[in-house]
PDB file of C-alpha atoms in Angstrom:
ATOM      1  CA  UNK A 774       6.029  14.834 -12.904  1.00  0.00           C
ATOM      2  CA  UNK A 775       6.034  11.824 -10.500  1.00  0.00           C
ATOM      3  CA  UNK A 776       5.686  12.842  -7.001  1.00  0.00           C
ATOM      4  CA  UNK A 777       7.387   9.684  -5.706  1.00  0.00           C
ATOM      5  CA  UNK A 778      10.367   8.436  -7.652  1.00  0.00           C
ATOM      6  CA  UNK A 779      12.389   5.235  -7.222  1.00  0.00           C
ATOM      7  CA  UNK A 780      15.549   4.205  -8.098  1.00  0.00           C
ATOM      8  CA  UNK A 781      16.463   1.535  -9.407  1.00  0.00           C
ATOM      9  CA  UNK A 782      13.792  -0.113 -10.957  1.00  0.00           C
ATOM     10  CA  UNK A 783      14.863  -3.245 -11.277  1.00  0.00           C
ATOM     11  CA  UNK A 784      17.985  -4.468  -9.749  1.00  0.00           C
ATOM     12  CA  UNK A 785      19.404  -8.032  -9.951  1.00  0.00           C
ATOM     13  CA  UNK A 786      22.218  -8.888  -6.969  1.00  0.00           C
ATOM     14  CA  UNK A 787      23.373 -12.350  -5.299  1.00  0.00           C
ATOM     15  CA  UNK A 788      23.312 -13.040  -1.811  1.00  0.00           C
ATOM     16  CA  UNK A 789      25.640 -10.956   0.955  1.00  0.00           C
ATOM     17  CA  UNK A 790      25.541  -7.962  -1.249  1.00  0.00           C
ATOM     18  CA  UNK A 791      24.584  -4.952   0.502  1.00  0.00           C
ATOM     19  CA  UNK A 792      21.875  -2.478  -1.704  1.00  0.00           C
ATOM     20  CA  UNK A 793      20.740   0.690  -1.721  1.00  0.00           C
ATOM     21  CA  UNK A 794      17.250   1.816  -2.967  1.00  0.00           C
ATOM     22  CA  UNK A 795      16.725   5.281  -2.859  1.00  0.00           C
ATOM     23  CA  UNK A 796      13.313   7.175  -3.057  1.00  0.00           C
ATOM     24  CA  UNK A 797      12.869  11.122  -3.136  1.00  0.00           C
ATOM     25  CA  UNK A 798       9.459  12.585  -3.471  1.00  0.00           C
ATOM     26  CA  UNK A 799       8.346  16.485  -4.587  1.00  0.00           C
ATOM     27  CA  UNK A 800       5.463  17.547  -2.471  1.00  0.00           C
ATOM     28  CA  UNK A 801       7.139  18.288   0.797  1.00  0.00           C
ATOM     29  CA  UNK A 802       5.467  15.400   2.628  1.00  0.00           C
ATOM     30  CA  UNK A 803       6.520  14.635   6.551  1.00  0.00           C
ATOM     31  CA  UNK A 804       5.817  10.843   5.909  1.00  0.00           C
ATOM     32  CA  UNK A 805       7.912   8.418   4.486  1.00  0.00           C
ATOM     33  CA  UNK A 806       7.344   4.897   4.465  1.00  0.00           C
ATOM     34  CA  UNK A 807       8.735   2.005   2.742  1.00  0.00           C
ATOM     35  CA  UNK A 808       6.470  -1.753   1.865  1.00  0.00           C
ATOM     36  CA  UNK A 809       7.660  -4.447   0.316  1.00  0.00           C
ATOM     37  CA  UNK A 810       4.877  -6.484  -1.918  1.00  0.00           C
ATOM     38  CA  UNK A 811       5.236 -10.110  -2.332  1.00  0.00           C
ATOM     39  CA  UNK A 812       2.937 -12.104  -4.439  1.00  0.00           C
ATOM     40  CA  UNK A 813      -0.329 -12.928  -2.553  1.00  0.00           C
ATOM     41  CA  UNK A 814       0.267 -11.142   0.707  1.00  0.00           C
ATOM     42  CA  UNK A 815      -0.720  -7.594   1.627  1.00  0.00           C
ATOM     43  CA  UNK A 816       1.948  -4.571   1.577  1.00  0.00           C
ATOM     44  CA  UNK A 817       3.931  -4.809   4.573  1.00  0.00           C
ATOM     45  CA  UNK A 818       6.085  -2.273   5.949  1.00  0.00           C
ATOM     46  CA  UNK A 819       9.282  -2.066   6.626  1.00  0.00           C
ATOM     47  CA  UNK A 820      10.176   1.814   8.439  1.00  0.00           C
ATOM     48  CA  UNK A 821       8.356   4.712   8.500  1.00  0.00           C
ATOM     49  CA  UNK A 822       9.588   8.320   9.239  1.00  0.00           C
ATOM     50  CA  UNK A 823       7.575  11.334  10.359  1.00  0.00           C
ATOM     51  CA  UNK A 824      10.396  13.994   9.736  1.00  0.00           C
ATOM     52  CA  UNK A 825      13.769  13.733   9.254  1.00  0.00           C
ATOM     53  CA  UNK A 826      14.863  12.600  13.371  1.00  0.00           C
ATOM     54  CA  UNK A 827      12.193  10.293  13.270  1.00  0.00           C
ATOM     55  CA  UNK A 828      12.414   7.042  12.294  1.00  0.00           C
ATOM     56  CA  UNK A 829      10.380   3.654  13.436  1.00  0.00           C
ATOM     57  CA  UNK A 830      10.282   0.126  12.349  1.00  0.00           C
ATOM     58  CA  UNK A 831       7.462  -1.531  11.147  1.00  0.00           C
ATOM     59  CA  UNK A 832       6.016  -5.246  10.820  1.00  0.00           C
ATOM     60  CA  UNK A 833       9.175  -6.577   9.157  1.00  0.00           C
ATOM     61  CA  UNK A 834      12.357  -4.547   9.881  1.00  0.00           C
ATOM     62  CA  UNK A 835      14.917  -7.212  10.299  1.00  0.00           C
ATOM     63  CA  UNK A 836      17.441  -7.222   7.506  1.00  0.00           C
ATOM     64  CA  UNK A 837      16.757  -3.934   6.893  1.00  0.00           C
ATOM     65  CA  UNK A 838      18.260  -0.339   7.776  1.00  0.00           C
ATOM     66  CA  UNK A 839      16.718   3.344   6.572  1.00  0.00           C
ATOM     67  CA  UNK A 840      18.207   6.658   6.416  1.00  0.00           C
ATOM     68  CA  UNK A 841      16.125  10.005   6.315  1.00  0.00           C
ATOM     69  CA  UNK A 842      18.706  12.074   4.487  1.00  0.00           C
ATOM     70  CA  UNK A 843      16.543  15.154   3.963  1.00  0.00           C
ATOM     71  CA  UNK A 844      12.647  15.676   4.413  1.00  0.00           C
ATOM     72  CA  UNK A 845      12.644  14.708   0.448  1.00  0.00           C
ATOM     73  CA  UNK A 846      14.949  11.453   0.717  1.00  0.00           C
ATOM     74  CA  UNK A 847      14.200   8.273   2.369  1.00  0.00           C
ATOM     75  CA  UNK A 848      16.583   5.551   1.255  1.00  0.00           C
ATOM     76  CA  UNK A 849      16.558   1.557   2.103  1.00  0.00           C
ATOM     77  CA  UNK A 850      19.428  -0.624   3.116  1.00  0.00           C
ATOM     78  CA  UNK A 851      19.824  -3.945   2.825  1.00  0.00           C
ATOM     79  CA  UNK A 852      23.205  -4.726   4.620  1.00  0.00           C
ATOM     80  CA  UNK A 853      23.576  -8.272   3.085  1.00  0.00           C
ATOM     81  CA  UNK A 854      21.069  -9.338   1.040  1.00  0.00           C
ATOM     82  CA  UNK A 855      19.273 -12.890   1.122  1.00  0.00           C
ATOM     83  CA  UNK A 856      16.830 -15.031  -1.334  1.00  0.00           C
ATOM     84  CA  UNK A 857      13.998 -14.346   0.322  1.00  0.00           C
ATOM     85  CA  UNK A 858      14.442 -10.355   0.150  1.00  0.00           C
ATOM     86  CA  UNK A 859      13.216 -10.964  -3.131  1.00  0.00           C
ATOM     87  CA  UNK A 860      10.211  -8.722  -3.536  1.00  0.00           C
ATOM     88  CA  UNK A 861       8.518  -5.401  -5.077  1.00  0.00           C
ATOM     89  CA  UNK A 862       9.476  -2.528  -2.931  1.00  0.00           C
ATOM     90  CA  UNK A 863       7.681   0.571  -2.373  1.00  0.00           C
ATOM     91  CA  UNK A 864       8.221   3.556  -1.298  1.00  0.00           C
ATOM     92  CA  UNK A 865       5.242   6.100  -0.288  1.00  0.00           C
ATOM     93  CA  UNK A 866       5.240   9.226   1.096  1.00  0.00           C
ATOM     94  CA  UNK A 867       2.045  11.633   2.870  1.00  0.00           C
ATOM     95  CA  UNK A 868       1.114  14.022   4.941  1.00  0.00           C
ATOM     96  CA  UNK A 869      -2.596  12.845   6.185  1.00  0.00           C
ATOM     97  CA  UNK A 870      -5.044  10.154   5.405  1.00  0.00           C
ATOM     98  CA  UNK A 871      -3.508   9.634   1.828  1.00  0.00           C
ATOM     99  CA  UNK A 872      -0.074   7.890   0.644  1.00  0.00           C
ATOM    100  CA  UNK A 873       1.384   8.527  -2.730  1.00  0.00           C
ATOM    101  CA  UNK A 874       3.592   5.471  -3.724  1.00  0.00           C
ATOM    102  CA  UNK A 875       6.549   5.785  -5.663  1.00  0.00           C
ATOM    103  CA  UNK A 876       6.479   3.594  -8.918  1.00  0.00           C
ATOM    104  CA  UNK A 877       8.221   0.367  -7.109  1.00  0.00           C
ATOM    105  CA  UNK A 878      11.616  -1.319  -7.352  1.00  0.00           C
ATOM    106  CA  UNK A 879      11.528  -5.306  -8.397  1.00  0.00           C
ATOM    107  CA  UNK A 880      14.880  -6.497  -6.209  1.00  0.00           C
ATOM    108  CA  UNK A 881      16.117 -10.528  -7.069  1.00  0.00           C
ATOM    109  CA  UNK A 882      18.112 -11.635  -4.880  1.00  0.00           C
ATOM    110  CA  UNK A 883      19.824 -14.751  -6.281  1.00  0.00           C
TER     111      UNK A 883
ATOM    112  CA  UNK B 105      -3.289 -10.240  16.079  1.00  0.00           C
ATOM    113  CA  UNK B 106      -4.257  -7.941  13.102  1.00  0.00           C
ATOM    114  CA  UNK B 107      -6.044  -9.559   9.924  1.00  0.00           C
ATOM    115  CA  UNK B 108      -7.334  -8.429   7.380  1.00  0.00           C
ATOM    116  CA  UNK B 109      -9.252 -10.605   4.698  1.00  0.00           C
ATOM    117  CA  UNK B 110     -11.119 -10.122   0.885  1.00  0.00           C
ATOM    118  CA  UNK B 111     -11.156 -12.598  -1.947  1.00  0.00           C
ATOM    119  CA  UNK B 112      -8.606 -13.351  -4.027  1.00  0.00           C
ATOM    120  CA  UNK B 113     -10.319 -13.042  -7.090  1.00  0.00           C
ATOM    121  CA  UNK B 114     -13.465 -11.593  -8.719  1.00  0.00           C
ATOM    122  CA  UNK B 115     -15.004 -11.537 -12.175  1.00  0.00           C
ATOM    123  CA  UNK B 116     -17.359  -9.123 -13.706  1.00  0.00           C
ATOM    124  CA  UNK B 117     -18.856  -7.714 -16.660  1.00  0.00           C
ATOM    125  CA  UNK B 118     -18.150  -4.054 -18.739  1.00  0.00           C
ATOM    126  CA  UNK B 119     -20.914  -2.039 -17.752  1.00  0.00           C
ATOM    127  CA  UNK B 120     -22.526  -3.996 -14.606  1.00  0.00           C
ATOM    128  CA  UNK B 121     -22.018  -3.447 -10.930  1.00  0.00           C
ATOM    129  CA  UNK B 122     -19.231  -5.229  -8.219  1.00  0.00           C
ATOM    130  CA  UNK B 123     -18.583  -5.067  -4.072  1.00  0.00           C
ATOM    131  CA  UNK B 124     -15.434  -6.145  -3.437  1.00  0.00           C
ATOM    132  CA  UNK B 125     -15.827  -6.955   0.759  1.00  0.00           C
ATOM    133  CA  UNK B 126     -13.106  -6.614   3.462  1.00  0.00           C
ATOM    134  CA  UNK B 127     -13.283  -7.882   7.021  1.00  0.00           C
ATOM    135  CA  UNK B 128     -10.827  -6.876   9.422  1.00  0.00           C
ATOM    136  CA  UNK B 129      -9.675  -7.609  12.851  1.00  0.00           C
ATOM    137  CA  UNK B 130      -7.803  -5.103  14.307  1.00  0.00           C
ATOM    138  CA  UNK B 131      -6.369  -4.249  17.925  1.00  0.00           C
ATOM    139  CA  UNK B 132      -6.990  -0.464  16.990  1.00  0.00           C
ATOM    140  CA  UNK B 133      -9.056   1.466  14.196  1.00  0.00           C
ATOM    141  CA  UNK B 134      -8.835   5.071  12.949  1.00  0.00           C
ATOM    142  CA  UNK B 135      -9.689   4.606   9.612  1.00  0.00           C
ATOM    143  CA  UNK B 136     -10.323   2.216   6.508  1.00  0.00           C
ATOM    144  CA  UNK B 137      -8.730   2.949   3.355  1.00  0.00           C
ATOM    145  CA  UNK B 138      -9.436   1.537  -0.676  1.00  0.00           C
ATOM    146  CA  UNK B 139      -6.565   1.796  -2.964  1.00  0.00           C
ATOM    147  CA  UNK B 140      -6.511   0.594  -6.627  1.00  0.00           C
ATOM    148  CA  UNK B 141      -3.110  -1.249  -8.360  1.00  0.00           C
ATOM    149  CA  UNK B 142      -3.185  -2.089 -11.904  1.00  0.00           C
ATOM    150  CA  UNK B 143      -0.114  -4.808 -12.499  1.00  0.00           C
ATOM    151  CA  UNK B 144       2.994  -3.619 -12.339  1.00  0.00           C
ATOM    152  CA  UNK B 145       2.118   0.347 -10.825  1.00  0.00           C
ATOM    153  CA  UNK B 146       2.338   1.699  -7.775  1.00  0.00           C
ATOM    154  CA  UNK B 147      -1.418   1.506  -5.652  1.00  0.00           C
ATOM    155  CA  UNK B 148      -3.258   4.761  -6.205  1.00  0.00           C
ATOM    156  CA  UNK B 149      -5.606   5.531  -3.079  1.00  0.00           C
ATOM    157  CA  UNK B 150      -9.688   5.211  -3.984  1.00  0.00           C
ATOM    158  CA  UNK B 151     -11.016   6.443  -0.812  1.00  0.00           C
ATOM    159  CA  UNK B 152     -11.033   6.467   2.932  1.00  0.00           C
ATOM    160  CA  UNK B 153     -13.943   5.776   5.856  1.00  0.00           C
ATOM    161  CA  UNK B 154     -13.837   6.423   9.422  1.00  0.00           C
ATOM    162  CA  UNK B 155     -16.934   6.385  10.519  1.00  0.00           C
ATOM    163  CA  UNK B 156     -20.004   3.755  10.039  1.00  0.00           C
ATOM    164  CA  UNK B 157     -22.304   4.303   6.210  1.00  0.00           C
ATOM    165  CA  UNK B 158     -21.637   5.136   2.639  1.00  0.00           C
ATOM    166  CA  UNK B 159     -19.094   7.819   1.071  1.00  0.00           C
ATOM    167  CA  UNK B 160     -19.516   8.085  -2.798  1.00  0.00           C
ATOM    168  CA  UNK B 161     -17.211   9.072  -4.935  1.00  0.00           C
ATOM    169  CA  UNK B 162     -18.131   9.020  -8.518  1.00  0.00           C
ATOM    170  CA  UNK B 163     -18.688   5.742 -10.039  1.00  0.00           C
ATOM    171  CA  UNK B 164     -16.462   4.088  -6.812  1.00  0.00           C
ATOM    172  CA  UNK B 165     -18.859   4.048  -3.189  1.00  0.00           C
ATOM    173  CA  UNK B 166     -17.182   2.388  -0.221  1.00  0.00           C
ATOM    174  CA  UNK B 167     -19.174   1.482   3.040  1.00  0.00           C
ATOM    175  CA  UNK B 168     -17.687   0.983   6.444  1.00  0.00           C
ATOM    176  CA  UNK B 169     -19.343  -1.105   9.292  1.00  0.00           C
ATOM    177  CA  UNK B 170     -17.354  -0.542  12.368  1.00  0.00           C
ATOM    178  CA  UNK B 171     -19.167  -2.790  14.705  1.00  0.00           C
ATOM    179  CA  UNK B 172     -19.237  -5.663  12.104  1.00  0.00           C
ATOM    180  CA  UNK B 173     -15.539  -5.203  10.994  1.00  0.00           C
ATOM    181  CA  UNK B 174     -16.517  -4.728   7.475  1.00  0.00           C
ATOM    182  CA  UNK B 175     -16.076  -2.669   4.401  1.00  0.00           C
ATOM    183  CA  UNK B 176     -17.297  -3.153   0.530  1.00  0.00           C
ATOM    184  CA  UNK B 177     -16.027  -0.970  -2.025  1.00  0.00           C
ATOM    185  CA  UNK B 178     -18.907  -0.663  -4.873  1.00  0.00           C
ATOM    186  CA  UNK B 179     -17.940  -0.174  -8.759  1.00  0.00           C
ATOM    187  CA  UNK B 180     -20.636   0.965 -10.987  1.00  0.00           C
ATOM    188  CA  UNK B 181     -21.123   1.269 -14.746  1.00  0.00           C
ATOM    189  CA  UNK B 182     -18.028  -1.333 -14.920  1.00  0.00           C
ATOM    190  CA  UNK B 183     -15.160  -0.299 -17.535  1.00  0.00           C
ATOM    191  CA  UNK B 184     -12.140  -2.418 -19.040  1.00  0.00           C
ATOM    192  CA  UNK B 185      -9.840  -0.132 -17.170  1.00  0.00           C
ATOM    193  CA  UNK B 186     -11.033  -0.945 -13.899  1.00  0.00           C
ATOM    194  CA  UNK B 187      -9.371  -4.515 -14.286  1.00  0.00           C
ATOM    195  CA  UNK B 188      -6.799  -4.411 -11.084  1.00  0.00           C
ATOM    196  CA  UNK B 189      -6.203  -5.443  -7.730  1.00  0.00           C
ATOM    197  CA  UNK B 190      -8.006  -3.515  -5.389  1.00  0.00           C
ATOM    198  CA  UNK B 191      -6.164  -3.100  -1.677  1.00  0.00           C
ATOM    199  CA  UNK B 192      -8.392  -3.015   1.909  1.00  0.00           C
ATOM    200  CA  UNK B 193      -5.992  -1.085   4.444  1.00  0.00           C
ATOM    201  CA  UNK B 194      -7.215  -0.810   7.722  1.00  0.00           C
ATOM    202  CA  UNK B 195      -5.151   2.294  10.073  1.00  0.00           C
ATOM    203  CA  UNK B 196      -5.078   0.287  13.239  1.00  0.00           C
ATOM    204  CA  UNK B 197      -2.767  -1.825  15.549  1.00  0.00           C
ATOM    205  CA  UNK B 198      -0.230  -0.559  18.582  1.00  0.00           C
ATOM    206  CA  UNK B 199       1.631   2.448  15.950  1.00  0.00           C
ATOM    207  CA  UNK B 200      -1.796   3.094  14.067  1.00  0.00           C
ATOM    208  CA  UNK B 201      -0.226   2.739  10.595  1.00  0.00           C
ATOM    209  CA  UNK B 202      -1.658   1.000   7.409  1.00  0.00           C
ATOM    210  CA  UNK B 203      -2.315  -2.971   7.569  1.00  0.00           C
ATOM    211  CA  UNK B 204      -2.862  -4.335   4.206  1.00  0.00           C
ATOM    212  CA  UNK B 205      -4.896  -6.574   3.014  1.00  0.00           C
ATOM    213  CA  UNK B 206      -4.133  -9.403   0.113  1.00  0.00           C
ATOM    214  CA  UNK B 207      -5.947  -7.493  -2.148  1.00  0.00           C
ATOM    215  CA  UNK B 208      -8.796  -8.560  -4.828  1.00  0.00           C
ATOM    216  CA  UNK B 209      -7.942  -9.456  -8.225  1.00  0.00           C
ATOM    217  CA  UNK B 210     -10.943  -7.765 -10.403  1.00  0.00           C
ATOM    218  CA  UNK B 211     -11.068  -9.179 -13.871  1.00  0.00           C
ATOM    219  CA  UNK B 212     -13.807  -7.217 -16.252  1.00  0.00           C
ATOM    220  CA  UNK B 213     -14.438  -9.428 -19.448  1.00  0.00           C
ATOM    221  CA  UNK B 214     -16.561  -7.598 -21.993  1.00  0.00           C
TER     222      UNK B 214
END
């Protein structure tokens, strides 16, 4: 079994929509994070949480809200989505040195 | 600022050896990281330096030069399966979480 799961997978929405992603992992990790990937840049993140009172933004939180439902579920909001939210998003999750990332959602924002 | 550069691209034969190098210009360092992506999955972590020489790991050695801002991450005994991006994260900057490079595009041709 995946350790980091991600749903959706895909999801296709227009512009102003608000989304959800939603990733829950196995291992009892503190750390949540969430990147999004964009073709020919690095991973950049978004939020990161350390337990479940503890969350921080990262390089690129604007347009973005988190929620750390439960030491297992860290979910991603996008209050009103725009074009250029279009990305791969990933969520990871650790407890040291390592991250374990979830399998990625593809979001189009059109 | 924080950067963090390797080439875009790299070709290389089944069965011979590749460095993939990463420079990096951080405001902070506690560690250099090597994760692998093949398209479309999630990044799977390779290894992880802190301090300056050589860690090996199997057919997969990565090297850390802390005064010279430099990594390589060496393949050996190259195999069609190691065709995939390979990701330089330095742990660095004002909240000492993961800056990403581009990453490196490895293409093995047989």
């Amino acid at each position: 079994d995946a350790d980091v799961t991600q749903t959706p997978r895909n999801r296709i929405t227009k512009t102003g929509k608000r989304i959800m992603l939603e990733c829950s992992q196995t291992k009892g990790h503190d750390r949540m994070y969430w990147y999004r990937q964009d073709p020919g840049l690095g991973l950049r993140l978004i939020y990161y949480s350390f337990d479940v009172k503890d969350i921080n933004k990262g390089e690129i939180s604007d347009g973005y809200s988190v929620s750390r439902q439960a030491q297992a579920k860290f979910s991603l909001s996008l209050e009103s989505a725009i074009p250029n939210q279009t990305a791969l998003y990933f969520c990871a999750a650790g407890q040291g040195d390592e991250q374990f990332f979830g399998p990625g959602t593809r979001l189009t924002v059109l | 600022g924080q950067n963090i550069d390797q080439p875009t691209e790299m070709t290389a034969t089944e069965g011979a050896i590749v460095q993939i190098n990463c420079t990096y210009q951080t405001s902070g360092f506690n560690g250099l990281f090597w994760y692998q992506q093949h398209a479309g999955e999630a990044p799977t972590f390779l290894s992880y330096n802190v301090l300056d020489g050589l860690e090996e790991k199997g057919r997969f050695s990565s090297f850390l030069s802390r005064s010279k801002g430099y990594s390589y991450l060496l393949l050996k005994e190259l195999q069609m399966k190691d065709s995939a991006s390979y990701l330089c994260a330095v742990r660095g900057g004002s909240n000492y979480q993961l800056i990403w490079g581009a990453g490196t595009k490895l293409i093995i041709k047989p």
